[in-house]
Short mmCIF file of C-alpha atoms and ligand atoms in Angstrom, two decimals:
data_model
loop_
_atom_site.label_atom_id
_atom_site.label_comp_id
_atom_site.label_asym_id
_atom_site.label_seq_id
_atom_site.Cartn_x
_atom_site.Cartn_y
_atom_site.Cartn_z
CA MET A 140 16.23 89.97 -67.54
CA THR A 141 13.40 87.97 -66.07
CA ASP A 142 13.88 84.22 -66.19
CA SER A 143 10.47 83.16 -67.55
CA THR A 144 10.78 79.77 -65.85
CA LYS A 145 11.13 81.45 -62.46
CA LYS A 146 7.97 82.33 -60.55
CA ALA A 147 7.59 86.02 -59.67
CA PRO A 148 7.74 86.59 -55.91
CA GLU A 149 4.59 87.57 -54.04
CA LEU A 150 4.36 91.27 -53.17
CA THR A 151 4.00 90.24 -49.53
CA GLU A 152 7.51 88.76 -49.75
CA LEU A 153 9.09 91.34 -52.05
CA LEU A 154 7.85 94.32 -50.00
CA ALA A 155 8.06 92.68 -46.57
CA ASP A 156 10.60 95.25 -45.33
CA SER A 157 9.41 98.18 -47.46
CA PRO A 158 8.51 101.32 -45.46
CA THR A 159 4.89 102.36 -44.94
CA ASN A 160 3.24 105.57 -43.80
CA TRP A 161 0.27 103.75 -42.33
CA GLY A 162 -0.85 105.56 -39.19
CA LYS A 163 1.52 108.52 -39.79
CA TRP A 164 -1.42 110.90 -40.34
CA GLY A 165 -3.80 109.06 -38.03
CA PRO A 166 -5.95 105.95 -38.31
CA ASP A 167 -8.58 107.71 -40.45
CA ASP A 168 -6.25 109.18 -43.05
CA GLN A 169 -7.20 108.58 -46.69
CA VAL A 170 -5.01 111.04 -48.61
CA GLY A 171 -1.56 109.83 -47.59
CA SER A 172 1.46 111.77 -48.79
CA LEU A 173 -0.74 114.63 -49.99
CA ASN A 174 -0.60 115.59 -46.30
CA TYR A 175 2.90 116.87 -47.07
CA LEU A 176 1.30 119.63 -49.17
CA THR A 177 0.71 122.09 -46.34
CA ASN A 178 -0.24 125.73 -46.88
CA ALA A 179 3.47 126.58 -46.84
CA GLU A 180 4.02 124.10 -49.68
CA VAL A 181 1.19 125.66 -51.70
CA LEU A 182 2.84 129.07 -51.25
CA ARG A 183 6.21 127.58 -52.24
CA GLY A 184 4.53 126.33 -55.43
CA ILE A 185 3.12 129.77 -56.18
CA LYS A 186 6.63 131.23 -55.87
CA SER A 187 7.69 129.17 -58.90
CA VAL A 188 5.35 131.19 -61.16
CA ASN A 189 6.99 133.97 -63.15
CA SER A 190 5.09 134.28 -66.45
CA GLY A 191 1.52 133.23 -65.68
CA ASP A 192 1.50 130.83 -68.67
CA LEU A 193 -1.00 127.99 -68.15
CA PHE A 194 -0.63 124.41 -69.37
CA THR A 195 -3.48 121.91 -69.08
CA LEU A 196 -2.16 118.37 -68.75
CA GLN A 197 -5.21 116.24 -69.61
CA ARG A 198 -5.31 114.20 -72.80
CA MET A 199 -8.51 114.66 -74.74
CA ILE A 200 -11.20 112.07 -74.01
CA GLY A 201 -12.55 110.68 -77.31
CA ASP A 202 -9.47 111.67 -79.32
CA PRO A 203 -10.27 110.79 -82.97
CA LYS A 204 -6.73 109.29 -83.10
CA GLY A 205 -7.54 106.97 -80.18
CA ASP A 206 -7.34 106.99 -76.39
CA PRO A 207 -4.45 105.05 -74.80
CA VAL A 208 -5.77 102.81 -72.00
CA TRP A 209 -4.52 99.97 -69.84
CA PRO A 210 -5.11 96.58 -71.56
CA GLY A 211 -8.57 95.31 -70.65
CA ARG A 212 -10.02 98.78 -70.33
CA GLU A 213 -11.91 100.48 -73.13
CA PRO A 214 -11.72 104.08 -74.18
CA ALA A 215 -14.66 106.24 -73.15
CA THR A 216 -17.63 106.52 -75.48
CA VAL A 217 -19.38 109.86 -75.75
CA GLU A 218 -22.84 109.98 -77.32
CA MET A 219 -25.13 112.82 -78.24
CA VAL A 220 -28.57 112.59 -76.69
CA TRP A 221 -29.96 115.90 -77.86
CA ASP A 222 -28.76 118.00 -80.79
CA GLU A 223 -30.34 120.10 -83.54
CA ALA A 224 -31.45 116.93 -85.34
CA SER A 225 -33.65 116.13 -82.31
CA TRP A 226 -35.95 118.90 -83.53
CA ASP A 227 -36.20 117.56 -87.11
CA GLY A 228 -39.20 115.32 -86.70
CA GLU A 229 -42.72 115.45 -85.42
CA GLY A 230 -43.11 115.10 -81.68
CA ALA A 231 -39.90 117.00 -80.83
CA PRO A 232 -40.05 118.68 -77.44
CA GLN A 233 -41.23 122.27 -77.50
CA PHE A 234 -39.91 124.76 -74.98
CA PRO A 235 -41.46 128.15 -74.50
CA GLY A 236 -39.46 130.68 -76.50
CA GLY A 237 -38.15 128.06 -78.97
CA LEU A 238 -35.19 126.78 -76.91
CA HIS A 239 -33.06 124.04 -78.51
CA TYR A 240 -30.04 122.51 -76.80
CA ALA A 241 -27.30 119.88 -76.95
CA ASP A 242 -26.84 117.13 -74.34
CA ASP A 243 -24.52 114.14 -74.32
CA THR A 244 -23.49 111.20 -72.18
CA MET A 245 -20.19 109.47 -71.49
CA HIS A 246 -19.51 105.85 -70.58
CA ALA A 247 -15.98 105.58 -69.26
CA PHE A 248 -13.52 103.63 -67.18
CA LEU A 249 -12.61 106.12 -64.47
CA GLN A 250 -8.96 105.19 -65.10
CA GLY A 251 -9.41 105.33 -68.87
CA SER A 252 -8.06 108.84 -69.38
CA THR A 253 -5.82 111.31 -67.54
CA GLN A 254 -6.68 110.42 -63.98
CA TYR A 255 -5.95 110.25 -60.28
CA ASP A 256 -5.83 106.81 -58.73
CA ALA A 257 -7.50 106.54 -55.34
CA LEU A 258 -5.04 105.30 -52.70
CA GLY A 259 -7.24 102.22 -52.37
CA HIS A 260 -6.90 101.45 -56.10
CA VAL A 261 -4.32 98.64 -55.65
CA TRP A 262 -3.33 96.32 -52.84
CA TYR A 263 -1.86 93.00 -51.82
CA GLY A 264 -2.08 90.83 -48.76
CA GLY A 265 -5.69 91.81 -48.02
CA LYS A 266 -4.89 95.40 -46.93
CA ILE A 267 -5.13 98.72 -48.75
CA TYR A 268 -3.46 102.05 -47.83
CA ASN A 269 -3.39 102.85 -44.12
CA GLY A 270 -4.10 99.25 -43.24
CA TYR A 271 -7.77 99.27 -44.18
CA ASP A 272 -9.18 95.84 -44.98
CA ALA A 273 -9.33 95.13 -48.72
CA ARG A 274 -12.93 93.96 -48.20
CA THR A 275 -13.79 97.67 -47.81
CA THR A 276 -13.42 97.87 -51.62
CA VAL A 277 -16.28 95.45 -52.28
CA GLY A 278 -19.06 97.18 -54.22
CA GLY A 279 -17.21 100.52 -54.02
CA LEU A 280 -14.36 101.89 -51.92
CA ASP A 281 -15.54 102.71 -48.39
CA LYS A 282 -11.99 103.76 -47.52
CA ALA A 283 -9.25 105.55 -49.46
CA SER A 284 -11.47 106.17 -52.49
CA VAL A 285 -10.78 109.11 -54.77
CA GLU A 286 -13.33 111.25 -52.90
CA PRO A 287 -11.01 112.43 -50.09
CA ILE A 288 -8.38 113.44 -52.68
CA ALA A 289 -11.08 115.26 -54.65
CA GLU A 290 -12.33 116.95 -51.51
CA ARG A 291 -8.81 118.06 -50.57
CA GLY A 292 -7.37 119.09 -53.97
CA VAL A 293 -3.67 119.07 -54.83
CA ALA A 294 -1.39 122.10 -55.17
CA GLY A 295 2.33 122.60 -54.81
CA ARG A 296 5.63 123.04 -56.61
CA GLY A 297 5.83 120.74 -59.60
CA VAL A 298 9.14 119.82 -61.20
CA LEU A 299 9.30 118.27 -64.65
CA ILE A 300 12.03 115.69 -65.27
CA ASP A 301 12.31 114.96 -68.96
CA MET A 302 13.60 111.39 -69.22
CA ALA A 303 13.11 111.21 -72.99
CA ARG A 304 15.35 114.26 -73.41
CA TYR A 305 17.85 112.85 -70.89
CA PHE A 306 18.16 109.58 -72.81
CA GLY A 307 18.32 111.52 -76.10
CA VAL A 308 15.22 110.00 -77.71
CA ASP A 309 11.87 111.36 -78.92
CA ALA A 310 10.00 108.74 -76.93
CA LEU A 311 11.16 106.12 -74.45
CA PRO A 312 10.69 102.63 -75.90
CA ALA A 313 8.79 99.80 -74.21
CA ARG A 314 10.61 98.25 -71.19
CA LYS A 315 13.19 101.02 -70.72
CA THR A 316 13.69 101.47 -67.00
CA PHE A 317 15.22 104.19 -64.85
CA ASP A 318 15.56 105.01 -61.18
CA HIS A 319 15.97 107.91 -58.72
CA ASN A 320 19.67 108.29 -59.63
CA ASP A 321 18.67 108.79 -63.26
CA LEU A 322 16.02 111.31 -62.17
CA MET A 323 18.63 113.28 -60.24
CA ALA A 324 21.13 113.08 -63.11
CA ALA A 325 18.46 114.32 -65.54
CA ALA A 326 17.53 117.11 -63.11
CA ALA A 327 21.21 118.14 -62.88
CA GLN A 328 21.47 118.16 -66.66
CA GLN A 329 18.34 120.35 -66.83
CA GLY A 330 19.76 122.66 -64.16
CA VAL A 331 16.92 122.10 -61.69
CA THR A 332 16.85 120.55 -58.22
CA ILE A 333 14.20 118.09 -57.10
CA GLU A 334 13.28 119.50 -53.69
CA LYS A 335 11.63 117.84 -50.73
CA HIS A 336 7.80 117.79 -51.13
CA ASP A 337 7.94 118.47 -54.89
CA ILE A 338 5.21 117.05 -57.08
CA LEU A 339 7.34 114.88 -59.36
CA VAL A 340 6.31 115.08 -63.01
CA ILE A 341 8.10 112.66 -65.36
CA ARG A 342 8.02 112.90 -69.15
CA THR A 343 8.75 109.84 -71.27
CA ASN A 344 6.63 110.67 -74.35
CA HIS A 345 6.16 106.89 -74.64
CA LEU A 346 2.52 107.28 -75.68
CA GLN A 347 3.66 108.82 -78.96
CA LEU A 348 4.25 105.16 -79.90
CA PHE A 349 0.57 104.40 -79.23
CA PHE A 350 -0.34 106.93 -81.92
CA GLU A 351 2.39 105.68 -84.32
CA GLN A 352 1.99 101.92 -83.85
CA GLY A 353 -1.78 101.47 -83.49
CA ASP A 354 -2.82 98.03 -82.17
CA ALA A 355 0.81 96.79 -82.25
CA PHE A 356 1.44 99.10 -79.30
CA TYR A 357 -0.30 96.52 -77.10
CA ASP A 358 1.76 93.52 -78.34
CA ASP A 359 3.65 92.18 -75.34
CA PHE A 360 2.60 95.33 -73.47
CA CYS A 361 5.27 96.70 -71.14
CA GLU A 362 5.56 100.43 -70.68
CA PRO A 363 8.89 101.97 -69.69
CA GLY A 364 9.29 103.82 -66.40
CA LEU A 365 10.62 103.86 -62.90
CA GLN A 366 11.71 100.45 -61.65
CA TYR A 367 11.30 99.26 -58.08
CA SER A 368 14.28 98.97 -55.77
CA PRO A 369 14.36 99.39 -51.98
CA GLU A 370 16.65 102.42 -52.53
CA LEU A 371 14.16 104.07 -54.89
CA VAL A 372 11.32 103.61 -52.40
CA GLN A 373 13.50 105.02 -49.62
CA TRP A 374 14.33 108.02 -51.83
CA PHE A 375 10.60 108.75 -52.28
CA GLN A 376 10.16 108.36 -48.52
CA ASP A 377 13.11 110.65 -47.68
CA MET A 378 12.06 113.26 -50.26
CA GLU A 379 8.46 113.04 -48.97
CA ILE A 380 7.16 113.14 -52.55
CA PRO A 381 3.39 113.73 -52.36
CA ASN A 382 2.39 112.97 -55.94
CA LEU A 383 3.92 111.11 -58.90
CA VAL A 384 2.66 112.42 -62.24
CA THR A 385 3.63 110.87 -65.57
CA ASP A 386 2.60 110.63 -69.21
CA LEU A 387 2.41 106.82 -68.95
CA ILE A 388 -0.70 104.67 -68.60
CA GLY A 389 0.75 103.05 -65.48
CA ASN A 390 3.38 105.51 -64.11
CA GLU A 391 6.09 102.79 -63.85
CA VAL A 392 7.59 99.93 -65.83
CA THR A 393 4.65 97.54 -66.26
CA THR A 394 6.52 94.33 -65.47
CA ASP A 395 9.70 94.50 -63.44
CA PRO A 396 12.45 93.02 -65.64
CA ASP A 397 14.26 91.57 -62.60
CA THR A 398 11.40 90.11 -60.60
CA GLY A 399 8.62 89.67 -63.18
CA VAL A 400 6.19 91.40 -60.78
CA SER A 401 3.51 93.74 -62.19
CA LEU A 402 3.16 97.32 -60.97
CA THR A 403 5.40 96.96 -57.94
CA LEU A 404 5.56 100.72 -57.36
CA HIS A 405 1.79 101.06 -57.31
CA ASN A 406 2.09 98.98 -54.16
CA ALA A 407 5.38 100.19 -52.66
CA LEU A 408 4.58 103.88 -53.24
CA MET A 409 0.79 104.21 -53.41
CA ARG A 410 -0.43 101.43 -51.12
CA ASN A 411 2.42 101.65 -48.63
CA LEU A 412 3.59 105.28 -48.63
CA GLY A 413 0.34 106.89 -49.77
CA VAL A 414 1.93 108.65 -52.77
CA ALA A 415 -0.84 109.92 -55.07
CA PHE A 416 -0.56 108.76 -58.71
CA SER A 417 -1.65 110.86 -61.71
CA GLU A 418 -1.38 109.02 -65.01
CA ILE A 419 -1.76 109.49 -68.79
CA CYS A 420 -0.90 113.19 -68.66
CA ASP A 421 0.02 115.11 -71.80
CA LEU A 422 3.29 116.83 -70.95
CA GLU A 423 4.39 117.81 -74.45
CA LYS A 424 3.56 121.53 -74.47
CA LEU A 425 4.75 121.99 -70.91
CA ALA A 426 8.05 120.22 -71.67
CA ALA A 427 8.61 122.31 -74.80
CA ALA A 428 8.07 125.52 -72.82
CA CYS A 429 10.40 124.34 -70.03
CA ALA A 430 13.10 123.36 -72.51
CA ALA A 431 12.78 126.69 -74.32
CA ASP A 432 13.64 128.84 -71.30
CA GLY A 433 15.36 126.28 -69.06
CA LYS A 434 12.87 126.72 -66.21
CA TRP A 435 11.55 123.31 -65.14
CA ASP A 436 9.45 124.14 -62.07
CA PHE A 437 5.90 125.46 -61.89
CA PHE A 438 2.80 125.65 -59.74
CA TYR A 439 0.88 122.38 -60.15
CA VAL A 440 -2.84 122.35 -59.31
CA ALA A 441 -5.33 119.52 -59.72
CA ALA A 442 -8.54 118.17 -58.26
CA PRO A 443 -10.09 114.90 -59.40
CA LEU A 444 -13.89 114.64 -59.53
CA LYS A 445 -15.89 113.89 -56.39
CA ILE A 446 -17.22 110.47 -57.35
CA ASN A 447 -18.78 108.43 -54.59
CA ARG A 448 -16.62 105.43 -53.54
CA ALA A 449 -14.64 105.51 -56.81
CA SER A 450 -11.21 103.98 -57.33
CA GLY A 451 -10.11 106.85 -59.56
CA SER A 452 -11.30 109.87 -61.45
CA PRO A 453 -10.56 111.80 -64.61
CA VAL A 454 -8.72 115.06 -64.03
CA ASN A 455 -7.33 117.99 -65.99
CA PRO A 456 -4.28 119.13 -63.97
CA VAL A 457 -2.94 122.61 -64.60
CA ALA A 458 0.70 123.72 -64.52
CA ILE A 459 1.28 127.46 -64.17
CA ARG A 460 4.77 128.70 -65.05
C1 UVW B 109 -3.73 99.62 -62.75
O1 UVW B 109 -3.31 99.77 -61.64
C2 UVW B 109 -4.13 98.29 -63.24
O2 UVW B 109 -3.91 100.64 -63.53
P1 UVW B 109 -3.49 102.18 -63.44
O3 UVW B 109 -2.31 102.29 -64.29
O4 UVW B 109 -4.66 102.91 -63.98
O5 UVW B 109 -3.22 102.59 -62.05
#
């Protein structure tokens, strides 16, 4: 448990000896561990398809039941600009042939729905991924924005590790933590192996509580998830995991119960190792299908939107079984 009287260490101290992949793919690299997803890895992913069943992993934007977002962000608002009512009154536009149409707009936090984080989304100590100066984020990300990830696309073998099922609950509660040993134990129980270069997809079903609890979900907000340790970071580094995908808003335990530090793995994995993060995925239908036939791997494909200098982008990843 965190001692609330004790000051959380600075990330510069906590991660002083943590490994980095800065420079590993050259001084201009902006996609980090996605470099592990070579053509051979894409073909390995395709080999995991045996039924052709498709699962889209995006949560609906503008869900009438609410959109789970990080505290301080607001759900997207979608507004109609043109619809049939636009032709009710005098002065409505007339198009040759009698054309009517619907148009709408969206105002959204780019991290306010199922999304990819840019590698430059978080940092400490004045440096973002690959050692770029954090000042390159001012007014828009000149380096390690989401654009290079969008340009590249992501495809490979995905493996779903169902931590809710492993712990025997419908949904992991706030603050519950786990590590790479738990992931491997859950994988063994599922009868699947997490292989080098796999896209690691973790189900917690924690966001079910957002829909059950309403505003109380945000009281003393602390999502469950992976907890930082040097061994866990080394495991990601040894396994050369290109992409961490979860159904959580923040992909990891929000506040480390031992150190009191926020989002340590965003920094140790994303900023330092260049692991791509996909968050707020809906893994329920995919998990049900995997549990039904005991096959937990699939071909995972995703491409965020090409948004100039953005720190993230909505995405609708697809898993093909
Ligand atoms: C933060 O890093 C604050 O948010 P996200 O969970 O969207 O990465």
